[in-house]
Coordinates of N, CA and C in Angstrom, one line a residue:
V1 N 14.9 45.4 16.1 CA 14.7 46.0 16.7 C 14.6 47.5 17.3
I2 N 14.7 48.4 16.3 CA 14.8 49.8 16.0 C 13.5 50.3 15.5
G3 N 13.0 48.9 14.7 CA 11.6 49.8 14.6 C 10.5 49.3 14.6
N4 N 10.8 48.6 16.9 CA 9.9 48.2 17.0 C 9.3 49.5 17.8
V5 N 10.5 49.9 18.2 CA 9.9 51.1 18.9 C 9.1 52.7 18.0
G6 N 10.1 52.6 16.8 CA 9.4 53.5 16.0 C 7.4 52.8 15.7
L7 N 7.2 51.5 16.0 CA 5.9 51.6 16.4 C 5.4 52.2 17.0
A8 N 6.0 51.9 18.4 CA 5.1 52.3 20.0 C 5.0 53.6 19.6
V9 N 5.8 54.6 19.1 CA 5.9 55.6 19.5 C 5.2 56.3 18.6
A10 N 4.8 56.3 17.3 CA 4.0 56.1 15.6 C 2.5 55.8 16.8
G11 N 2.5 54.8 17.4 CA 0.7 53.9 18.0 C -0.1 55.7 19.2
L12 N 1.6 55.9 19.5 CA 1.2 56.2 20.9 C 1.5 57.7 20.6
G13 N 1.5 58.3 19.0 CA 1.5 59.4 19.3 C 0.3 60.2 18.7
Y14 N -0.4 59.3 18.0 CA -1.9 58.8 17.3 C -3.0 58.8 18.6
L15 N -2.9 58.6 19.8 CA -3.7 58.8 20.9 C -3.6 59.9 21.6
T16 N -2.0 61.0 21.7 CA -1.9 62.2 22.1 C -3.5 62.9 22.5
P17 N -4.2 63.1 21.2 CA -4.7 63.9 21.5 C -6.0 63.2 22.2
F18 N -6.2 61.7 22.5 CA -7.5 61.7 23.4 C -7.0 61.3 25.1
F19 N -4.8 61.8 24.8 CA -4.7 61.3 26.1 C -3.6 62.4 26.4
P20 N -4.2 63.8 26.7 CA -2.7 65.3 26.6 C -1.3 64.9 27.1
A21 N -1.7 64.0 28.5 CA -0.5 63.4 29.2 C -0.2 63.1 28.5
L22 N -0.2 62.3 27.3 CA 1.1 61.7 26.6 C 2.1 63.0 25.9
R23 N 1.7 64.3 26.6 CA 2.7 64.7 25.4 C 3.6 65.8 26.0
D24 N 3.6 64.9 27.3 CA 5.0 65.3 28.8 C 5.9 63.8 28.3
P25 N 7.1 64.4 27.8 CA 7.6 63.3 27.1 C 8.4 62.2 28.2
L26 N 8.4 62.4 29.5 CA 8.6 60.9 30.6 C 7.0 60.8 30.2
V27 N 6.4 61.2 30.5 CA 5.0 60.1 30.6 C 4.7 59.1 29.1
M28 N 5.5 59.9 28.2 CA 5.1 59.1 26.7 C 5.9 58.5 26.6
A29 N 8.2 58.6 27.4 CA 8.0 57.8 27.2 C 7.6 56.4 28.1
L30 N 7.5 56.5 29.4 CA 6.8 55.0 30.1 C 5.2 54.2 29.3
A31 N 4.8 55.1 28.4 CA 3.5 54.7 27.5 C 4.4 53.8 26.4
Q32 N 5.1 54.3 26.5 CA 6.4 53.5 25.4 C 6.8 51.7 25.7
I33 N 7.0 52.0 27.3 CA 7.0 50.9 27.8 C 6.6 49.7 28.5
A34 N 5.7 50.1 28.3 CA 3.7 49.1 29.3 C 4.1 48.5 27.8
V35 N 3.4 49.5 26.8 CA 3.0 48.9 25.0 C 4.0 47.8 25.3
I36 N 5.1 47.8 24.9 CA 6.6 46.9 25.0 C 6.6 46.2 25.3
W37 N 6.8 45.6 26.7 CA 5.9 44.8 27.8 C 4.7 44.0 27.3
F38 N 3.5 45.0 27.7 CA 2.7 44.6 27.6 C 2.5 43.0 26.0
F39 N 3.4 43.6 24.5 CA 3.5 42.8 23.8 C 4.0 41.6 23.6
T40 N 4.7 41.8 24.7 CA 6.1 41.2 25.2 C 5.3 39.4 25.8
Y41 N 4.7 40.4 26.4 CA 4.0 39.5 27.8 C 2.7 39.1 26.4
A42 N 1.8 39.1 25.5 CA 1.6 38.8 24.4 C 1.6 37.4 23.9
N43 N 2.8 37.7 23.6 CA 3.6 36.4 22.5 C 4.0 35.6 23.9
I44 N 5.0 35.9 24.5 CA 5.0 34.6 26.0 C 3.6 33.3 26.2
L45 N 3.1 34.6 25.3 CA 1.8 33.3 25.8 C 1.6 32.4 24.4
G46 N 2.5 32.9 23.5 CA 1.6 31.9 22.4 C 1.1 32.4 20.6
P47 N 1.6 32.1 19.9 CA 1.3 32.5 18.3 C 0.0 32.1 18.2
R48 N -0.9 31.6 18.7 CA -1.5 31.9 18.3 C -2.5 32.8 18.6
V49 N -2.5 34.2 20.8 CA -2.2 35.0 21.0 C -2.5 35.8 20.0
V50 N -1.2 35.7 19.4 CA -0.9 37.3 18.7 C -1.1 37.1 17.4
G51 N -1.8 35.6 17.0 CA -2.2 36.3 15.6 C -3.2 36.4 15.2
R52 N -4.2 36.4 16.8 CA -5.8 36.5 16.1 C -5.6 38.3 16.3
M53 N -5.3 38.2 17.5 CA -4.9 39.9 18.2 C -4.1 41.0 16.8
Q54 N -3.5 40.2 16.3 CA -2.6 41.1 14.8 C -4.0 40.9 13.9
G55 N -4.9 39.9 12.9 CA -5.6 40.0 12.2 C -6.2 41.0 12.6
I56 N -6.7 41.0 13.7 CA -8.3 42.5 14.1 C -7.4 43.9 13.8
T57 N -6.1 44.3 14.1 CA -5.7 45.1 14.4 C -5.2 46.0 13.4
T58 N -4.7 44.9 12.1 CA -4.6 45.0 10.8 C -6.0 45.5 9.6
T59 N -6.7 44.4 10.2 CA -8.2 45.3 9.8 C -8.5 46.7 9.8
V60 N -8.2 46.8 11.5 CA -8.9 48.5 11.6 C -7.9 49.4 10.7
A61 N -6.1 48.8 11.0 CA -5.8 50.2 10.1 C -5.7 50.1 9.1
L62 N -6.0 49.5 8.3 CA -6.7 49.2 6.7 C -8.1 50.1 6.2
F63 N -8.8 50.5 7.5 CA -9.6 51.5 6.1 C -8.9 52.8 6.0
P64 N -7.9 54.1 7.1 CA -8.1 55.4 6.9 C -6.5 55.1 6.0
I65 N -6.2 53.7 5.7 CA -4.8 53.2 5.0 C -5.8 53.5 3.3
V66 N -6.9 52.5 3.3 CA -7.2 52.5 1.7 C -8.2 53.6 1.5
G67 N -8.7 54.5 2.7 CA -9.6 55.0 1.9 C -9.1 56.3 2.0
V68 N -8.6 56.8 2.7 CA -7.3 58.2 1.5 C -7.2 58.0 1.0
A69 N -6.4 56.5 0.2 CA -5.4 56.4 -0.8 C -6.7 56.4 -1.6
L70 N -7.9 56.6 -2.1 CA -9.0 56.5 -2.5 C -9.7 58.0 -2.8
L71 N -9.9 58.0 -1.5 CA -10.6 59.2 -1.6 C -10.5 60.2 -1.5
G72 N -8.9 60.7 -1.1 CA -7.8 61.3 0.1 C -7.8 62.7 -1.5
W73 N -7.9 61.7 -2.5 CA -7.5 63.1 -3.5 C -8.7 64.1 -3.9
F74 N -9.6 63.9 -3.8 CA -11.2 65.3 -4.0 C -10.2 66.2 -3.0
W75 N -9.5 66.4 -2.1 CA -9.3 67.1 -0.8 C -7.3 67.6 -1.0
F76 N -6.9 67.2 -2.0 CA -5.4 67.2 -2.9 C -6.0 68.7 -3.9
N77 N -4.6 69.1 -2.9 CA -4.4 70.8 -3.3 C -2.9 70.5 -4.6
P78 N -2.7 70.3 -5.4 CA -1.5 70.6 -6.0 C -0.8 71.1 -6.0
E79 N -0.8 73.0 -5.4 CA 0.0 73.6 -4.6 C 0.7 73.4 -3.6
T80 N -0.1 73.2 -2.7 CA 0.6 72.5 -1.4 C 1.5 71.4 -1.7
Y81 N 1.0 70.4 -2.8 CA 2.1 68.9 -3.0 C 3.4 70.1 -2.9
M82 N 3.3 70.2 -4.3 CA 5.2 71.6 -4.8 C 5.5 71.4 -3.9
E83 N 4.8 72.6 -2.8 CA 5.6 73.7 -1.6 C 6.4 72.5 -1.3
G84 N 5.8 71.2 -0.9 CA 6.7 70.5 0.3 C 7.5 68.8 -0.7
W85 N 7.7 69.2 -1.8 CA 8.4 68.8 -3.0 C 9.7 68.8 -2.7
N86 N 10.2 69.3 -2.9 CA 11.5 69.7 -2.4 C 11.7 71.1 -1.3
V87 N 12.5 70.8 -0.2 CA 12.3 71.6 0.6 C 13.6 71.9 1.2
S88 N 15.1 71.0 0.9 CA 15.8 70.7 0.9 C 16.8 72.0 0.6
G89 N 16.5 72.4 -0.6 CA 17.4 73.0 -1.1 C 18.2 73.2 -2.0
E90 N 18.1 71.2 -2.2 CA 18.7 71.2 -3.4 C 18.4 70.8 -4.6
S91 N 18.7 70.8 -5.4 CA 18.2 69.8 -6.6 C 17.4 68.3 -6.6
S92 N 16.3 68.8 -8.1 CA 15.3 67.3 -7.1 C 15.9 66.7 -7.2
L93 N 16.8 66.0 -8.4 CA 17.7 64.7 -8.0 C 18.4 64.3 -6.7
T94 N 19.4 65.1 -5.7 CA 20.0 65.4 -4.6 C 18.7 65.3 -3.5
A95 N 17.6 65.9 -4.1 CA 17.1 65.7 -2.3 C 15.7 64.3 -3.0
V96 N 16.2 63.6 -4.1 CA 15.5 62.6 -3.7 C 16.2 61.3 -3.7
G97 N 17.5 61.6 -3.6 CA 18.5 60.5 -2.9 C 17.9 60.7 -2.1
M98 N 18.4 61.8 -1.3 CA 18.2 61.9 0.7 C 17.4 60.8 0.9
T99 N 16.0 60.5 0.2 CA 15.0 60.5 0.6 C 14.9 58.9 0.1
L100 N 15.8 58.3 0.1 CA 16.0 56.9 -0.2 C 15.8 55.9 1.1
N101 N 16.6 56.4 1.5 CA 17.0 55.5 2.8 C 15.9 55.4 3.9
F102 N 15.3 56.6 3.4 CA 13.7 56.4 4.7 C 12.7 55.2 3.7
T103 N 12.4 55.3 2.3 CA 11.5 54.6 1.6 C 12.5 53.6 1.6
L104 N 13.5 52.6 1.7 CA 14.3 51.7 2.9 C 13.3 51.7 3.0
W105 N 13.9 51.7 4.4 CA 13.1 51.6 6.1 C 12.0 51.1 6.1
A106 N 10.8 52.2 5.1 CA 9.5 52.2 4.8 C 9.2 50.5 4.5
F107 N 10.1 50.2 3.5 CA 9.6 49.0 2.9 C 10.3 47.4 3.6
I108 N 11.0 48.1 4.2 CA 11.8 46.7 4.6 C 10.4 46.0 5.8
G109 N 10.4 44.4 5.1 CA 9.0 44.0 6.6 C 8.3 43.1 5.5
V110 N 8.4 43.2 4.2 CA 8.6 41.9 2.7 C 8.6 40.6 2.8
E111 N 9.4 40.8 4.1 CA 10.4 39.5 3.5 C 9.9 38.2 4.3
S112 N 9.0 39.4 6.2 CA 9.3 38.9 6.6 C 8.5 37.8 7.3
A113 N 7.2 38.0 6.9 CA 6.3 36.6 6.5 C 7.1 35.4 6.8
S114 N 8.5 35.5 5.5 CA 9.0 33.6 4.9 C 9.4 33.3 6.8
V115 N 10.5 34.5 7.4 CA 11.0 34.4 9.4 C 10.3 33.7 10.1
S116 N 8.4 33.8 10.0 CA 7.8 33.2 11.4 C 7.8 31.9 10.5
T117 N 8.3 31.5 9.0 CA 7.0 30.4 8.5 C 7.2 29.1 9.6
A118 N 7.6 29.2 11.3 CA 7.7 28.0 12.0 C 6.2 28.0 12.7
V119 N 6.0 29.0 12.5 CA 4.2 28.8 13.4 C 3.5 29.6 12.9
V120 N 3.6 29.5 11.2 CA 2.9 29.7 10.4 C 1.9 28.5 9.8
K121 N 0.3 28.9 9.6 CA -0.2 27.7 9.5 C 0.5 27.3 8.4
N122 N 0.6 25.9 7.6 CA 0.1 26.2 5.3 C 1.5 26.6 5.1
P123 N 2.5 26.6 6.0 CA 3.4 28.4 5.5 C 3.6 28.1 4.3
A124 N 3.5 26.8 3.2 CA 4.0 26.7 1.2 C 2.4 27.5 1.3
K125 N 1.7 27.2 1.7 CA 0.8 28.6 0.3 C 0.8 30.3 1.6
N126 N 0.9 29.9 2.7 CA -0.2 31.5 3.5 C 1.3 31.9 3.0
V127 N 2.5 32.0 3.0 CA 3.5 32.3 3.6 C 3.8 33.2 2.0
P128 N 3.3 32.6 1.0 CA 3.7 33.3 -0.6 C 2.2 34.4 -0.6
I129 N 1.4 34.2 -0.1 CA -0.3 35.4 -0.2 C 0.4 36.3 0.4
A130 N 1.0 36.1 1.8 CA 1.3 37.1 3.1 C 2.3 37.9 2.1
T131 N 3.3 37.5 1.6 CA 4.1 38.9 0.8 C 4.0 39.3 -0.2
V132 N 3.2 38.0 -1.1 CA 2.7 39.4 -2.5 C 1.1 40.4 -1.8
V133 N 0.2 39.5 -0.8 CA -0.8 41.3 -0.2 C 0.1 42.0 0.4
G134 N 1.1 41.6 1.1 CA 1.8 43.0 1.7 C 2.0 43.9 0.8
V135 N 3.0 43.3 -0.5 CA 3.4 44.6 -1.1 C 2.5 44.8 -1.7
L136 N 0.9 44.5 -1.9 CA 0.2 45.7 -2.7 C 0.0 46.6 -2.5
L137 N -0.2 46.2 -0.1 CA -0.4 47.0 -0.2 C 0.3 47.8 0.6
A138 N 1.3 47.8 0.4 CA 1.9 49.4 0.1 C 2.3 50.4 -1.0
V139 N 1.5 49.7 -1.7 CA 1.3 50.9 -2.7 C -0.4 51.6 -2.4
C140 N -0.7 50.8 -1.7 CA -2.2 52.4 -1.1 C -1.4 53.5 0.3
Y141 N -0.8 52.3 1.0 CA 0.5 53.7 1.8 C 1.0 54.5 0.7
V142 N 1.5 54.7 -0.6 CA 2.2 55.4 -1.6 C 0.8 56.4 -1.9
L143 N 0.0 55.8 -1.8 CA -0.8 57.3 -2.6 C -1.6 57.5 -1.4
S144 N -1.5 57.3 0.2 CA -2.4 58.1 0.6 C -2.1 58.6 1.3
S145 N -0.3 58.6 1.2 CA 1.0 59.4 2.4 C 1.4 61.0 1.0
S146 N 1.0 60.1 -0.8 CA 1.1 61.4 -1.6 C -0.3 62.3 -1.2
A147 N -1.2 61.4 -1.1 CA -2.6 62.3 -0.9 C -2.4 63.3 0.1
I148 N -1.7 63.1 1.5 CA -2.0 64.1 2.4 C -0.5 64.8 2.0
M149 N 0.2 64.7 2.2 CA 0.7 65.5 2.0 C 0.6 67.5 0.6
G150 N -1.1 66.4 -0.6 CA -1.9 67.9 -1.1 C -3.0 68.3 -0.1
I151 N -2.3 67.9 1.1 CA -4.0 68.1 1.9 C -3.6 68.6 2.8
I152 N -2.0 68.7 3.8 CA -1.9 69.5 5.1 C -0.4 69.5 4.8
P153 N -0.4 70.8 4.6 CA 1.1 71.8 4.0 C 1.7 71.9 4.6
N154 N 3.7 71.9 4.7 CA 4.5 71.0 4.4 C 5.1 72.3 5.9
K155 N 4.3 72.6 6.4 CA 4.9 73.4 7.9 C 4.2 72.5 8.4
E156 N 3.2 72.3 8.6 CA 3.1 71.5 9.5 C 2.7 69.4 9.8
L157 N 2.8 69.4 8.4 CA 3.2 67.5 7.8 C 4.6 67.4 9.0
V158 N 4.7 67.8 9.3 CA 6.9 67.2 9.5 C 6.8 67.8 11.1
S159 N 6.2 68.8 11.4 CA 5.4 68.6 13.6 C 4.2 67.6 13.6
S160 N 4.1 67.0 12.4 CA 2.4 66.1 12.7 C 2.5 64.7 13.6
S161 N 2.0 64.4 14.4 CA 2.3 63.5 15.6 C 1.3 62.1 14.7
A162 N 0.1 62.8 13.6 CA -0.8 61.7 13.4 C -0.9 62.8 12.5
P163 N -0.4 61.9 11.0 CA -1.0 62.9 10.1 C -1.9 62.5 9.2
F164 N -2.8 61.0 9.6 CA -4.0 60.6 8.8 C -5.2 61.0 9.5
S165 N -4.7 61.7 10.7 CA -5.9 61.7 11.6 C -5.7 63.4 11.4
Q166 N -4.8 63.7 10.8 CA -5.3 65.2 10.6 C -5.6 65.4 9.2
A167 N -5.2 65.1 8.3 CA -5.5 64.9 6.5 C -7.1 64.5 7.3
V168 N -8.0 63.9 7.4 CA -9.2 63.1 7.4 C -9.8 64.3 8.3
S169 N -9.7 65.1 10.0 CA -10.1 66.5 10.2 C -10.6 67.3 8.6
I170 N -9.5 67.6 8.2 CA -9.3 68.8 7.2 C -10.5 69.2 5.9
A171 N -10.2 67.5 6.3 CA -11.8 66.5 4.8 C -12.8 67.0 5.2
L172 N -13.1 66.3 6.4 CA -14.5 65.6 6.8 C -15.1 65.7 8.4
G173 N -14.0 66.5 8.5 CA -14.0 67.4 10.1 C -13.7 66.6 12.0
S174 N -14.1 67.2 12.6 CA -12.4 66.4 14.0 C -13.5 65.2 14.2
T175 N -14.6 64.8 13.9 CA -15.2 63.9 13.9 C -14.7 62.4 14.4
A176 N -14.6 62.6 12.3 CA -13.8 61.7 11.9 C -12.4 61.1 12.4
G177 N -11.7 62.7 11.9 CA -10.6 62.0 12.6 C -9.9 61.7 13.9
K178 N -11.2 61.6 14.9 CA -10.7 61.3 16.0 C -10.6 59.6 15.3
I179 N -11.9 59.3 15.3 CA -11.8 57.7 14.3 C -11.2 57.7 13.7
V180 N -10.2 58.0 12.8 CA -8.8 57.5 12.2 C -7.6 57.2 13.0
A181 N -7.7 58.3 14.2 CA -6.5 58.2 15.0 C -6.7 57.3 15.4
L182 N -7.5 57.1 16.0 CA -8.1 55.3 17.1 C -7.5 54.7 16.2
C183 N -8.3 54.1 14.5 CA -8.0 53.6 13.4 C -6.5 53.0 13.3
A184 N -5.4 54.2 13.1 CA -4.4 54.0 13.1 C -4.3 53.9 14.4
A185 N -3.7 54.0 15.7 CA -3.6 54.0 17.0 C -3.3 52.3 17.3
V186 N -4.4 51.4 16.4 CA -4.6 50.2 16.8 C -3.7 49.4 15.9
G187 N -3.6 50.1 15.0 CA -2.9 49.4 13.6 C -1.3 49.2 14.2
C188 N -1.0 50.4 14.3 CA 0.1 50.6 14.6 C 0.4 50.1 16.0
L189 N -0.1 49.8 16.9 CA 0.6 48.8 17.9 C 0.1 47.6 18.1
G190 N -0.5 47.2 16.7 CA -0.8 45.4 16.8 C -0.2 44.7 16.4
S191 N -0.2 46.0 15.5 CA 1.3 45.2 14.2 C 2.9 44.6 15.3
L192 N 2.5 46.6 16.9 CA 4.2 45.6 17.0 C 3.7 44.8 18.3
A193 N 2.3 44.1 17.6 CA 1.9 42.6 18.1 C 2.8 40.6 17.3
G194 N 2.8 41.5 16.4 CA 3.3 40.5 15.5 C 4.5 41.5 15.3
W195 N 5.7 42.0 14.7 CA 7.1 41.9 15.2 C 7.9 41.9 15.9
T196 N 7.4 41.7 17.1 CA 8.1 41.1 18.2 C 7.8 39.8 18.8
L197 N 6.8 39.4 17.5 CA 7.0 37.9 17.2 C 8.6 37.1 16.4
L198 N 8.4 38.1 15.7 CA 9.8 38.1 14.9 C 10.9 38.0 15.5
V199 N 10.7 39.1 16.1 CA 12.4 38.6 17.2 C 12.1 37.7 17.4
G200 N 11.1 37.9 18.2 CA 11.2 36.3 18.6 C 12.4 35.3 18.1
Q201 N 11.4 34.5 16.6 CA 11.8 33.6 16.1 C 12.9 34.0 15.2
T202 N 13.4 35.1 14.4 CA 14.8 35.8 14.0 C 16.0 35.1 15.4
A203 N 15.6 35.7 16.8 CA 16.9 35.5 17.1 C 17.7 34.1 17.7
Q204 N 15.2 33.7 18.0 CA 15.5 31.9 18.4 C 16.9 31.5 16.7
A205 N 16.3 31.1 16.1 CA 16.5 30.4 15.1 C 18.4 30.5 14.7
A206 N 18.5 31.9 16.0 CA 19.9 31.8 14.7 C 20.8 31.7 15.7
A207 N 20.2 31.5 17.5 CA 20.8 30.7 17.8 C 20.6 29.5 18.2
K208 N 19.6 28.7 17.3 CA 19.7 27.5 16.8 C 20.8 27.1 15.9
D209 N 21.5 28.3 15.4 CA 22.9 28.1 14.9 C 24.1 28.0 14.6
G210 N 24.0 29.3 16.6 CA 25.4 29.0 17.1 C 25.3 30.1 16.7
L211 N 24.9 31.1 16.3 CA 25.2 32.7 16.0 C 25.0 34.2 17.4
F212 N 24.0 33.0 17.8 CA 23.6 34.9 19.0 C 23.3 33.5 19.9
A213 N 23.3 34.1 21.4 CA 23.2 33.1 22.8 C 22.7 32.4 23.0
G214 N 22.9 31.1 23.1 CA 21.9 30.1 23.7 C 21.2 29.9 24.3
I215 N 20.6 31.4 25.2 CA 19.6 31.6 26.3 C 18.4 32.7 24.9
F216 N 18.3 32.5 23.9 CA 17.3 32.6 22.7 C 16.6 31.8 22.5
A217 N 17.6 30.6 22.2 CA 17.1 30.0 21.8 C 15.8 28.8 22.7
R218 N 16.4 29.3 24.6 CA 15.4 28.2 25.3 C 13.9 28.8 25.1
V219 N 12.4 27.8 25.5 CA 11.3 28.0 24.6 C 10.4 27.5 25.9
N220 N 9.9 28.2 25.9 CA 8.9 27.8 27.3 C 7.3 26.1 27.1
R221 N 6.7 26.5 28.2 CA 6.0 25.9 27.5 C 4.9 25.2 26.6
R222 N 5.1 26.3 26.5 CA 4.3 26.7 24.8 C 5.0 27.3 23.6
G223 N 6.3 26.7 24.0 CA 7.5 26.7 22.5 C 7.1 28.6 22.5
V224 N 7.8 29.0 23.2 CA 7.7 30.5 23.0 C 9.1 30.6 23.4
P225 N 9.7 31.3 22.2 CA 11.5 31.5 23.2 C 11.0 33.1 23.6
S226 N 11.0 32.5 25.3 CA 10.4 33.8 26.3 C 11.5 34.8 26.4
A227 N 12.3 33.9 27.2 CA 13.7 34.5 27.4 C 14.5 34.8 26.8
G228 N 14.4 35.5 25.3 CA 14.8 35.8 24.5 C 13.9 36.8 24.3
L229 N 12.8 37.3 24.3 CA 11.8 38.1 23.8 C 12.3 39.1 25.8
A230 N 12.6 39.0 26.4 CA 12.1 39.0 27.2 C 13.7 40.0 27.3
I231 N 15.0 40.0 26.9 CA 16.2 40.3 26.5 C 15.8 41.4 25.9
V232 N 15.0 40.8 24.4 CA 14.4 42.4 23.8 C 13.9 43.2 23.9
A233 N 12.7 42.8 24.8 CA 11.9 43.9 25.6 C 13.2 44.6 26.1
G234 N 14.2 44.1 26.6 CA 15.1 45.2 27.9 C 15.4 46.5 27.2
I235 N 16.2 45.5 25.7 CA 16.9 46.3 25.1 C 15.8 47.4 23.9
M236 N 15.2 47.3 24.2 CA 13.6 48.5 23.6 C 13.9 49.7 24.3
T237 N 13.6 48.8 25.5 CA 13.0 49.6 26.7 C 14.0 51.0 27.0
L238 N 15.6 50.7 27.1 CA 16.9 51.3 26.7 C 17.0 52.3 25.5
Q239 N 16.3 51.6 24.7 CA 16.7 52.4 23.8 C 14.9 54.5 22.9
V240 N 13.7 53.6 24.2 CA 13.3 54.6 23.9 C 13.3 55.8 25.3
L241 N 14.4 55.2 26.7 CA 14.7 56.1 27.0 C 16.1 56.7 26.2
A242 N 16.0 56.0 25.5 CA 17.6 57.0 24.7 C 17.4 57.9 23.9
T243 N 15.9 58.2 22.9 CA 15.1 58.4 22.0 C 14.0 59.3 22.8
M244 N 14.1 60.0 24.4 CA 13.3 61.0 24.8 C 13.3 62.4 23.7
S245 N 12.3 63.0 23.4 CA 12.2 63.1 22.7 C 10.7 64.1 23.0
P246 N 10.9 66.5 23.5 CA 10.2 67.0 23.2 C 8.7 66.1 22.0
T247 N 8.6 65.7 21.4 CA 7.7 65.2 20.0 C 8.1 64.2 20.3
A248 N 6.1 63.7 19.4 CA 6.6 61.8 18.9 C 6.9 61.8 17.4
S249 N 6.5 62.7 16.9 CA 8.4 63.0 15.9 C 9.3 63.0 15.5
E250 N 9.2 64.0 17.0 CA 10.8 64.0 16.9 C 12.0 63.1 17.5
Q251 N 11.1 61.9 18.9 CA 12.0 61.2 19.2 C 11.5 60.2 17.6
F252 N 10.7 59.7 16.7 CA 10.2 59.1 15.5 C 11.6 59.2 15.0
G253 N 11.9 60.5 14.2 CA 13.4 60.9 13.5 C 14.1 60.6 14.0
K254 N 14.5 60.6 15.4 CA 15.6 60.7 16.1 C 16.4 58.7 16.3
I255 N 15.0 57.5 15.8 CA 14.6 56.4 15.8 C 15.3 56.3 14.6

């Protein structure tokens, strides 16, 4: 539930260059709430709708990630990378330890394919494939993130709401950067559809085991736990309002 709001923030952060009004904290918060409820409604329509949406948006999002992971090194500056390697003022060992929580949070999700087994076609085959492919794609994300740290100076990177777009703009120009921004936004917001499905399935399973309130187990005529999804969307809405910040990067940091 917490991570889902982070996805909404990141996705809309990439759209800021196209919609300057999103720089206003209130407008940004209202947009996040609208996105959350849109994908909640999409889930209420059924997992087939979400599955198609997720497949398209994930493919679009992979272009900038894989592209930067493979080609970003042509613009990589070792000095820029090392200047941002450890800005904590502590020893390298201490600094690495401080990053472990963030690294773990980034990799939470590799277990998620198994949670939604009930709505996956041929789960005995597809769940293991999805899990392994997910881990392999994470390697691309590590490579692309490392390349970006050598392209964008640390002082700019910490306040950037669209690092992939900014890195590609430096390498290939503003038009390419805008295309990447759109791809990243589509990917972030599209993945929110799948994560919302996951939240509904998790709460439903817990309710069936008597660990959550029974309302989370109720399903509509499509077999979707619509009431539980609406409750979760309400919680996410409160979280958006509680973490409103002057910039998307600051809000993401709070989350």
